[in-house]
PDB file of C-alpha atoms in Angstrom:
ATOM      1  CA  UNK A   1       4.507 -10.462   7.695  1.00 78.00           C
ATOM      2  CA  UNK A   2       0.633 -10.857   8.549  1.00 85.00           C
ATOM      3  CA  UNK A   3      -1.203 -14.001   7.065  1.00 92.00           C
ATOM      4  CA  UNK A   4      -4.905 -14.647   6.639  1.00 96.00           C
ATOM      5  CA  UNK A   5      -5.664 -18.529   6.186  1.00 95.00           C
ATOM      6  CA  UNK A   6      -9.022 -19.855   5.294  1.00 96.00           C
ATOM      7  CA  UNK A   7      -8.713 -23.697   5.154  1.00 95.00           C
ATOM      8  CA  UNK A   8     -12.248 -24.369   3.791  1.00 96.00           C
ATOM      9  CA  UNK A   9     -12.297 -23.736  -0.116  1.00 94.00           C
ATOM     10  CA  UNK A  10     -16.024 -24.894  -0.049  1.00 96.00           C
ATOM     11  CA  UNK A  11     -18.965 -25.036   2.601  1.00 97.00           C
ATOM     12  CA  UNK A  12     -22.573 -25.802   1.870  1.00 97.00           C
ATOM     13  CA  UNK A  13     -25.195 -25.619   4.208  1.00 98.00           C
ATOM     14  CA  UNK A  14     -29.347 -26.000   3.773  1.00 98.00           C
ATOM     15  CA  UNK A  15     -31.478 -23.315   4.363  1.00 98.00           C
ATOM     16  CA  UNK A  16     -32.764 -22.358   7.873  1.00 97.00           C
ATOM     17  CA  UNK A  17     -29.529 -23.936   8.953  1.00 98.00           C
ATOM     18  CA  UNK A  18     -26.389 -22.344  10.544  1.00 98.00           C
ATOM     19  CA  UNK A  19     -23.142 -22.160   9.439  1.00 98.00           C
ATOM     20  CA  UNK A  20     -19.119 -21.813  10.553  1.00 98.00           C
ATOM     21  CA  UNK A  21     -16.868 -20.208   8.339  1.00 98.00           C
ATOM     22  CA  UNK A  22     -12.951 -20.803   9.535  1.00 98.00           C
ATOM     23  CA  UNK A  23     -10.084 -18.339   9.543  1.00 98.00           C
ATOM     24  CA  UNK A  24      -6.865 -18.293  11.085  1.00 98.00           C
ATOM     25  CA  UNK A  25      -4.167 -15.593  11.155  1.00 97.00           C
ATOM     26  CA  UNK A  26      -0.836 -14.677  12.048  1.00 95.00           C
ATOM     27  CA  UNK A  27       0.768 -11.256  12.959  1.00 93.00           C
ATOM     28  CA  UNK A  28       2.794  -9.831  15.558  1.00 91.00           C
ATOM     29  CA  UNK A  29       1.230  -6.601  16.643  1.00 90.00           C
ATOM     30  CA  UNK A  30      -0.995  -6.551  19.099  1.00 89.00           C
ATOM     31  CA  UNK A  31      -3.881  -3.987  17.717  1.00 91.00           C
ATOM     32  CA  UNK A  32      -5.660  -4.419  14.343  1.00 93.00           C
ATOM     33  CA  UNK A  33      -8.482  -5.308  12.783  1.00 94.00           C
ATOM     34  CA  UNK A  34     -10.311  -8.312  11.449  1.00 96.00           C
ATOM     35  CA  UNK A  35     -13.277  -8.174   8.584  1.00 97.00           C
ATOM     36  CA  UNK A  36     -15.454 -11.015   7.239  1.00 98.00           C
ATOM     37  CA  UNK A  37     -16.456  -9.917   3.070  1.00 97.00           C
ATOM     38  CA  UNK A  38     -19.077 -11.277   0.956  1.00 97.00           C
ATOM     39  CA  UNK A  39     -18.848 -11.756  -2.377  1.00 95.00           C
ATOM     40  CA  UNK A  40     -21.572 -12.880  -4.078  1.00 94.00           C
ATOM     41  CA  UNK A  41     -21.949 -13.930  -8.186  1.00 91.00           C
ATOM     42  CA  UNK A  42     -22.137 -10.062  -9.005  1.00 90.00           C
ATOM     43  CA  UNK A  43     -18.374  -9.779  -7.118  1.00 91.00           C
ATOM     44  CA  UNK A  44     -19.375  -6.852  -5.657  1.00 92.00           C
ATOM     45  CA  UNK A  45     -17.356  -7.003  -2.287  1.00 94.00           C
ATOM     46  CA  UNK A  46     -19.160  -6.374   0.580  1.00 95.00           C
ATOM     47  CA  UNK A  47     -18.634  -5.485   4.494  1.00 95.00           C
ATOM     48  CA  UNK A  48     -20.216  -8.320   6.729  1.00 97.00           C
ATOM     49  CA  UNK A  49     -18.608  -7.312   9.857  1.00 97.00           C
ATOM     50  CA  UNK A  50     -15.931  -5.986  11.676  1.00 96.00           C
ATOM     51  CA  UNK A  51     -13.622  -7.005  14.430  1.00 96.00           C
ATOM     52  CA  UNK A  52     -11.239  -4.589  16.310  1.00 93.00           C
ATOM     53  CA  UNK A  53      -8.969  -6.772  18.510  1.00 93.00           C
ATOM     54  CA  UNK A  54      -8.619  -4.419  21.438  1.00 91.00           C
ATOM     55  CA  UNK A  55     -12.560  -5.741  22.234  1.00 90.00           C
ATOM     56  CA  UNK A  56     -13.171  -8.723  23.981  1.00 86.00           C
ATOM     57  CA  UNK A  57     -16.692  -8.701  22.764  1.00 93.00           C
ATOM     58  CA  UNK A  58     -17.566 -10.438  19.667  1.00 96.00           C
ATOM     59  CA  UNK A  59     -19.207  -8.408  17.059  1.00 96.00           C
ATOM     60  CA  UNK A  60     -22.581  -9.184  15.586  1.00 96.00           C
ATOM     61  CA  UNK A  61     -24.601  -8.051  12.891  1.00 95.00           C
ATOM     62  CA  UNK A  62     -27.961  -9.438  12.724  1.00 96.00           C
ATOM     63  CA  UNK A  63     -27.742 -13.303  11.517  1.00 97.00           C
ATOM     64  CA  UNK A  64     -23.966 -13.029  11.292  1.00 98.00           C
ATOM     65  CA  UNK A  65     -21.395 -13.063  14.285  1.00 98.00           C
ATOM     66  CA  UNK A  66     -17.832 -13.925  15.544  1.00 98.00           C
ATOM     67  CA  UNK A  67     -16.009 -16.095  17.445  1.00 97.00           C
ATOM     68  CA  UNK A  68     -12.816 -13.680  18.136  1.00 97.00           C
ATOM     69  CA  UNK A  69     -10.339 -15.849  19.902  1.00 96.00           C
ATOM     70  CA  UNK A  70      -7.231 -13.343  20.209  1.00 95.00           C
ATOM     71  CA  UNK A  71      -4.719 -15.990  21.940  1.00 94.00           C
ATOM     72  CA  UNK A  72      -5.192 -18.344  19.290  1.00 96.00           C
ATOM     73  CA  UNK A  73      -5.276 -15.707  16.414  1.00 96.00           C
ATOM     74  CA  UNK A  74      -8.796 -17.382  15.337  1.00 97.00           C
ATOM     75  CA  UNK A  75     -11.528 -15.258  14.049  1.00 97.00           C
ATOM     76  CA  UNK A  76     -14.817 -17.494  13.040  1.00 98.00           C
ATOM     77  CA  UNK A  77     -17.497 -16.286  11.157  1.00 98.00           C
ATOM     78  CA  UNK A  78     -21.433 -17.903  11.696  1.00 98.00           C
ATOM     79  CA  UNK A  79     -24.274 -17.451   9.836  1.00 98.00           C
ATOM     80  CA  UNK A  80     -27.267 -18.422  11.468  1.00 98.00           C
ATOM     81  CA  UNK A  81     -30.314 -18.934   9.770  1.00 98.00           C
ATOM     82  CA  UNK A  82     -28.759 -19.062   6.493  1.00 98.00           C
ATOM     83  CA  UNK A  83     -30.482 -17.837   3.835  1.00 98.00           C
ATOM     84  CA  UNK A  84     -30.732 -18.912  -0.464  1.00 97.00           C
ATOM     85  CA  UNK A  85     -28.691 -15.270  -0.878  1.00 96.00           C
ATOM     86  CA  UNK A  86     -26.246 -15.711   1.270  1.00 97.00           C
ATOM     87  CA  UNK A  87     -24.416 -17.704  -1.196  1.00 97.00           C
ATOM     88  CA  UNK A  88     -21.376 -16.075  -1.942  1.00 97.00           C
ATOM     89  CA  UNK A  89     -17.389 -16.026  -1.623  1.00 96.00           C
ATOM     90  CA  UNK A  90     -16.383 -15.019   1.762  1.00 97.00           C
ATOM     91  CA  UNK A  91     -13.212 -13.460   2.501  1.00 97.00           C
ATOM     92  CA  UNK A  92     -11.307 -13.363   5.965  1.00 98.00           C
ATOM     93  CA  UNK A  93      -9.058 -10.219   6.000  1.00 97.00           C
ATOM     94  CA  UNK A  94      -6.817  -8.310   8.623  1.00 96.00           C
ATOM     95  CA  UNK A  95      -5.510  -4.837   8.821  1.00 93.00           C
ATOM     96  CA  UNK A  96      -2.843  -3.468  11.641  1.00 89.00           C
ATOM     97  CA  UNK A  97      -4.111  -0.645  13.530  1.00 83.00           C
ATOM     98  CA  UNK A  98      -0.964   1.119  12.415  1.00 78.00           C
ATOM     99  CA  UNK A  99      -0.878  -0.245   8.676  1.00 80.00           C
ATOM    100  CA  UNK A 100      -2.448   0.782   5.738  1.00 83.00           C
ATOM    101  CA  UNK A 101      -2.246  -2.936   4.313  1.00 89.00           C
ATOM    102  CA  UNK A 102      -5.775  -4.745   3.743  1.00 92.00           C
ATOM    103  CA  UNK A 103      -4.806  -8.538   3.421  1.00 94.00           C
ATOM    104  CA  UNK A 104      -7.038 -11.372   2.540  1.00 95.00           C
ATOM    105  CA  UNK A 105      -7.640 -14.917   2.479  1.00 94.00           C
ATOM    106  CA  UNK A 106      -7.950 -16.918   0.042  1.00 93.00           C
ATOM    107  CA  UNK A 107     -12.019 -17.004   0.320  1.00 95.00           C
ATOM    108  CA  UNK A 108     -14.809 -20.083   1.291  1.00 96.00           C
ATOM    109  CA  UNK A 109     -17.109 -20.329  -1.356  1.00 96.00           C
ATOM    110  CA  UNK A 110     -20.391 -21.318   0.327  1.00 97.00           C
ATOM    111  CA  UNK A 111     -23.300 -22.553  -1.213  1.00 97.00           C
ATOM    112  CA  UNK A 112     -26.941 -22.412   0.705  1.00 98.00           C
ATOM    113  CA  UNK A 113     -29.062 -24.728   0.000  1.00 97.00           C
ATOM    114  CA  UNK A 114     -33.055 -24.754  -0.528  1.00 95.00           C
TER     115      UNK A 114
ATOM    116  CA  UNK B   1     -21.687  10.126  -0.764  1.00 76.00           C
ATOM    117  CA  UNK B   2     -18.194   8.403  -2.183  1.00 78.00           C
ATOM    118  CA  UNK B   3     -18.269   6.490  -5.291  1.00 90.00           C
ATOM    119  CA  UNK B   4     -15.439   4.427  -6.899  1.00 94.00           C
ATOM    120  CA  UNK B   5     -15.201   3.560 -10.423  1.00 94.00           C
ATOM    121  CA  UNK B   6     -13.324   0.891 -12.474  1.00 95.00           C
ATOM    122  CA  UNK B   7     -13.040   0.594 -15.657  1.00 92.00           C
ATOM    123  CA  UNK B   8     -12.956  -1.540 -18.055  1.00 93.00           C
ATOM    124  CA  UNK B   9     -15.077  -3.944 -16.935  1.00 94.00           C
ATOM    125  CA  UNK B  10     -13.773  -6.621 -19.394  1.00 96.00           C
ATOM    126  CA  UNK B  11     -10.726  -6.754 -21.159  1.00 97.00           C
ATOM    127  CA  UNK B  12      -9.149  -9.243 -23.301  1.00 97.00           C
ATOM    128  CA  UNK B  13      -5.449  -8.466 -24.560  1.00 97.00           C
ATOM    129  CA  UNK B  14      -2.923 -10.593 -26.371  1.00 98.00           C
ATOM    130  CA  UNK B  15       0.243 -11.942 -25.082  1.00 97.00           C
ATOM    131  CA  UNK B  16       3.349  -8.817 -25.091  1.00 97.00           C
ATOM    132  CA  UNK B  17       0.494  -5.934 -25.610  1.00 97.00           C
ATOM    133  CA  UNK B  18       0.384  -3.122 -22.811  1.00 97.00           C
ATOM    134  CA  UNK B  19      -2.204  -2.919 -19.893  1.00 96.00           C
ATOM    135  CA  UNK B  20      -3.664   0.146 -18.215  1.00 96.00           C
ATOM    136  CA  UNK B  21      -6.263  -0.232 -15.589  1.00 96.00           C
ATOM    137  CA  UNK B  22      -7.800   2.924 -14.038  1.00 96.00           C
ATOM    138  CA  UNK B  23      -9.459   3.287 -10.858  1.00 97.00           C
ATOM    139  CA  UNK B  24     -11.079   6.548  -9.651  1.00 97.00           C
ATOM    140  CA  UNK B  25     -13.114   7.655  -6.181  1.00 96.00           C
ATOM    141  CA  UNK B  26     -15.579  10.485  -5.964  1.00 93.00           C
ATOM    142  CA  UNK B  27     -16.719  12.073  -2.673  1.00 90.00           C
ATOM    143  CA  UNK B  28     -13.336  11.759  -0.522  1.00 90.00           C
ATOM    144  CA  UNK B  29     -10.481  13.094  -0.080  1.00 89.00           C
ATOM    145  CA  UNK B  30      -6.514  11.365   0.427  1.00 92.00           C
ATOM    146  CA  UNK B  31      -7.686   8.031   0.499  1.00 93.00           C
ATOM    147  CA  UNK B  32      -5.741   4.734   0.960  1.00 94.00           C
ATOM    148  CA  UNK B  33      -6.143   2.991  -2.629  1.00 96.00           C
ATOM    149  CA  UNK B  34      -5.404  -0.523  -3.221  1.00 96.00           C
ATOM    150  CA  UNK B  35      -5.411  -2.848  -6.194  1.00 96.00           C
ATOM    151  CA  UNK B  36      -6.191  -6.345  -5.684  1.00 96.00           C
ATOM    152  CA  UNK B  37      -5.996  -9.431  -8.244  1.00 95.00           C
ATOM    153  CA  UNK B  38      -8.427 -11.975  -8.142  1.00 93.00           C
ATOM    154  CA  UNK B  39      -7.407 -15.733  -9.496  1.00 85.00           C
ATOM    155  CA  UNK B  40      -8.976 -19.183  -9.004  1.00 74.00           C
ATOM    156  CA  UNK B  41      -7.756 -20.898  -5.300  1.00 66.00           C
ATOM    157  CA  UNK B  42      -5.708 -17.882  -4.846  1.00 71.00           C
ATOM    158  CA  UNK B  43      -7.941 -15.138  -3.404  1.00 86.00           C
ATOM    159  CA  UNK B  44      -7.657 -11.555  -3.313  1.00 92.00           C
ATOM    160  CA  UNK B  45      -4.181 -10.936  -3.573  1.00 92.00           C
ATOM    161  CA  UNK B  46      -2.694  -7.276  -2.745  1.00 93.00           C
ATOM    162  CA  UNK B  47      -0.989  -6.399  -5.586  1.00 95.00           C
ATOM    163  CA  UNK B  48      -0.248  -2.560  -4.799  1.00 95.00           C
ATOM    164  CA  UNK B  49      -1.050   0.209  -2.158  1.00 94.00           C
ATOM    165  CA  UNK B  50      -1.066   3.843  -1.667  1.00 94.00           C
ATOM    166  CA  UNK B  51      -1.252   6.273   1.052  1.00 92.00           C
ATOM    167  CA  UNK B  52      -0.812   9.139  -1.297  1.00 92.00           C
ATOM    168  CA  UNK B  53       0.050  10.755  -5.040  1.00 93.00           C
ATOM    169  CA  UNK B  54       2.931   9.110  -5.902  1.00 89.00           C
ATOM    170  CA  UNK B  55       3.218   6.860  -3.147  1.00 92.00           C
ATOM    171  CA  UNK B  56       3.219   3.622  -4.149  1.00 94.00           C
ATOM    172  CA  UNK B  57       3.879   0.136  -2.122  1.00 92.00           C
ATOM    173  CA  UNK B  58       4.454  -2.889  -4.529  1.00 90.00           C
ATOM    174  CA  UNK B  59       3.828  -6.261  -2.673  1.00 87.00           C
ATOM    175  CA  UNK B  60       4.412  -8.224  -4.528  1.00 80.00           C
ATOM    176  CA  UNK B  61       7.251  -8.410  -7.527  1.00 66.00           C
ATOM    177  CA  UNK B  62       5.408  -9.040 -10.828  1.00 78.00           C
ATOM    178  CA  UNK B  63       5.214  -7.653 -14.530  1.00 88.00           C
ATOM    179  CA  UNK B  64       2.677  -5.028 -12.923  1.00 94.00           C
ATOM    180  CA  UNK B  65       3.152  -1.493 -11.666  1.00 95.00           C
ATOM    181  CA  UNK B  66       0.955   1.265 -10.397  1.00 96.00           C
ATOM    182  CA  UNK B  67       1.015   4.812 -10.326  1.00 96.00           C
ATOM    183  CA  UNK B  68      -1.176   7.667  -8.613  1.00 96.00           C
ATOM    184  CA  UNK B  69      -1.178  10.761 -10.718  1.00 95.00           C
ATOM    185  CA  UNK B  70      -3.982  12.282  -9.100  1.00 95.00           C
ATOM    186  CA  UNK B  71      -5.705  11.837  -5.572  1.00 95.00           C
ATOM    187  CA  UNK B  72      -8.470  10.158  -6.556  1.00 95.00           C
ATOM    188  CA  UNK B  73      -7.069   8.291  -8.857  1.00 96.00           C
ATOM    189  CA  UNK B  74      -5.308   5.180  -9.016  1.00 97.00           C
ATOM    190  CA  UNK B  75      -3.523   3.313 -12.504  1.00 97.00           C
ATOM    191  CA  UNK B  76      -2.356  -0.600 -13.063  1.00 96.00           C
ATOM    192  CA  UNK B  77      -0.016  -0.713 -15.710  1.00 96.00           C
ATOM    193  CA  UNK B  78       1.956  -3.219 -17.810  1.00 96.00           C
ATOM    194  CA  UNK B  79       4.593  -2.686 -20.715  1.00 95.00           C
ATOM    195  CA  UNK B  80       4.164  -6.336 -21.524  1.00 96.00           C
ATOM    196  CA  UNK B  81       1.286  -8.807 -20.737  1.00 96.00           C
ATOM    197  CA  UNK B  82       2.145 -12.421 -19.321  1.00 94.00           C
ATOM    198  CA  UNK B  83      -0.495 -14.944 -19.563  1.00 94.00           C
ATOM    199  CA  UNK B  84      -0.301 -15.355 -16.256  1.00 91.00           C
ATOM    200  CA  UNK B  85      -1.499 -11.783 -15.887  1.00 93.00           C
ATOM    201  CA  UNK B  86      -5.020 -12.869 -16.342  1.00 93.00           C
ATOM    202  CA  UNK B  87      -7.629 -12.673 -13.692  1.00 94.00           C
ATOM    203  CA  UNK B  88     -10.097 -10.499 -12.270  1.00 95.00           C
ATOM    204  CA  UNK B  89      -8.633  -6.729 -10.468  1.00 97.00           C
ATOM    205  CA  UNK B  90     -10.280  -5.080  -8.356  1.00 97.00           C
ATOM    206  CA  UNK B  91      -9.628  -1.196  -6.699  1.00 97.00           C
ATOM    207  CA  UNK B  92     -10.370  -0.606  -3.442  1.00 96.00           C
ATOM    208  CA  UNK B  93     -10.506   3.003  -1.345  1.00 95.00           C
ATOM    209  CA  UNK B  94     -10.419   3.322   2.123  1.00 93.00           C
ATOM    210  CA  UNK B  95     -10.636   6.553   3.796  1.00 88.00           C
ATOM    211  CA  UNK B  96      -7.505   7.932   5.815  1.00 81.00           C
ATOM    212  CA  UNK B  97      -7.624   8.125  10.135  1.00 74.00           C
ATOM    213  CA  UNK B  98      -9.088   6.395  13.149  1.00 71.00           C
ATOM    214  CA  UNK B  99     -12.505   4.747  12.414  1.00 74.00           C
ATOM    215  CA  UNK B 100     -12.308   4.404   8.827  1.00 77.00           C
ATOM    216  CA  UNK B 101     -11.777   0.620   8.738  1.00 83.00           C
ATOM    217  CA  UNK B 102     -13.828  -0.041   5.843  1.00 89.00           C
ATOM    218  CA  UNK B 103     -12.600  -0.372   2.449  1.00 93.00           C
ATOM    219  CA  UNK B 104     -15.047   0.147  -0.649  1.00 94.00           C
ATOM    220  CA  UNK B 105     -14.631  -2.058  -3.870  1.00 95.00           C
ATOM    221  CA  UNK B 106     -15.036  -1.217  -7.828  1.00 95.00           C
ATOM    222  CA  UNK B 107     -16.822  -3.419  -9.896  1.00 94.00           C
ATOM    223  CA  UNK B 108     -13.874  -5.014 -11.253  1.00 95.00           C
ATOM    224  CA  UNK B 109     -11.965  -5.858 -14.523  1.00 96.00           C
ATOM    225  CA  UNK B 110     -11.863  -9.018 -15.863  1.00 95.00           C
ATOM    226  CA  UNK B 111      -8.625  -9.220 -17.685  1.00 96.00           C
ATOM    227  CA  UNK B 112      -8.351 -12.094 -20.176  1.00 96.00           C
ATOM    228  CA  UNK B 113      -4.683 -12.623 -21.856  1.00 96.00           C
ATOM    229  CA  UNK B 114      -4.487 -14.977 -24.832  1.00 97.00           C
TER     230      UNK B 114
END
């Protein structure tokens, strides 16, 4: 069965300043897909960014990218310049290629500082 | 465009009374519907999945079941509510086929059992 770890419950960082958010995972199959999900105080859920494994290149998306590393079944999230709203839950999350199962972490609260 | 909708937003229900969450989508057709339950230090935990009306995937054995009468729409039912059955649910869609990786979350329900 796939896992999604996340072994920081809380992470602050100031503004201006960047930011690692940690996530492990485990799973046997070889294709699937990796998502990073905000969450701020509303708890709407949002998309961040996306990882398919079958790419070697890390996605990015503005101030936020990835540190894919496949062989260790890592899959870091930075946030650089952070920024008073991104203050939020973040979720780690996985989904097989040939799965219709969306599984999450248990979230990093992170709190940006002015 | 697709819309989702969740409702209610808050509920509070005493111990041994009956539950029924409903979750609809707008704008899509077949899609993969989840239910998730939110609890303190515990993340978003899949609760129940569906690929299709009346297909339903339980992960996870609980006082909770699900049902998909329509195919849009998506229930989370209980005969009998645990304390422990409080916490915040959300439904999430996800459309069906190659590329459509991201899944779309309703506002929630907070569910309060006393």
């Amino acid at each position: 069965a796939q896992t999604v770890t996340q072994s920081q419950p809380e992470m602050s960082v100031q503004e201006a300043e960047t930011v690692t958010l940690s996530c492990t995972y485990d799973t046997s199959e070889n294709n699937y897909y990796l998502f990073w999900y905000k969450q701020p105080p509303s708890r709407q859920m949002i998309l961040v960014i996306r990882q398919e494994a079958y790419k070697q290149q890390n996605a990015t998306e503005n101030r936020f990218s990835v540190n894919f590393q496949k062989a260790a079944k890592s899959f870091s999230l930075k946030i650089s310049d952070s920024q008073l709203g991104d203050t939020a839950m973040y979720f780690c999350a996985f989904m097989g290629y040939n799965t219709d199962k969306l599984i999450f972490g248990t979230g990093t609260r992170l709190q940006v500082f002015p | 465009s697709q819309t989702i909708h969740q409702w209610p937003a808050t509920l509070v229900q005493p111990v041994g009374s009956p539950l029924s969450l409903e979750c609809t989508v707008e704008g899509t057709s077949n899609p993969n519907l989840y239910w998730y339950r939110q609890a303190a230090g515990r993340g978003l935990q899949l609760l129940f999945y569906s690929v299709g009306i009346g297909q339903i995937s339980s992960e996870v054995p609980q006082n909770l079941s699900a049902s998909r009468p329509q195919d849009r729409q998506f229930i989370l039912s209980s005969k009998k509510l645990l304390l422990s059955d409080s916490g915040f649910y959300l439904c999430a869609w996800r459309g069906q086929g190659e590329g459509h990786t991201e899944a779309f979350f309703g506002q929630g329900t907070r569910l309060t059992v006393v």
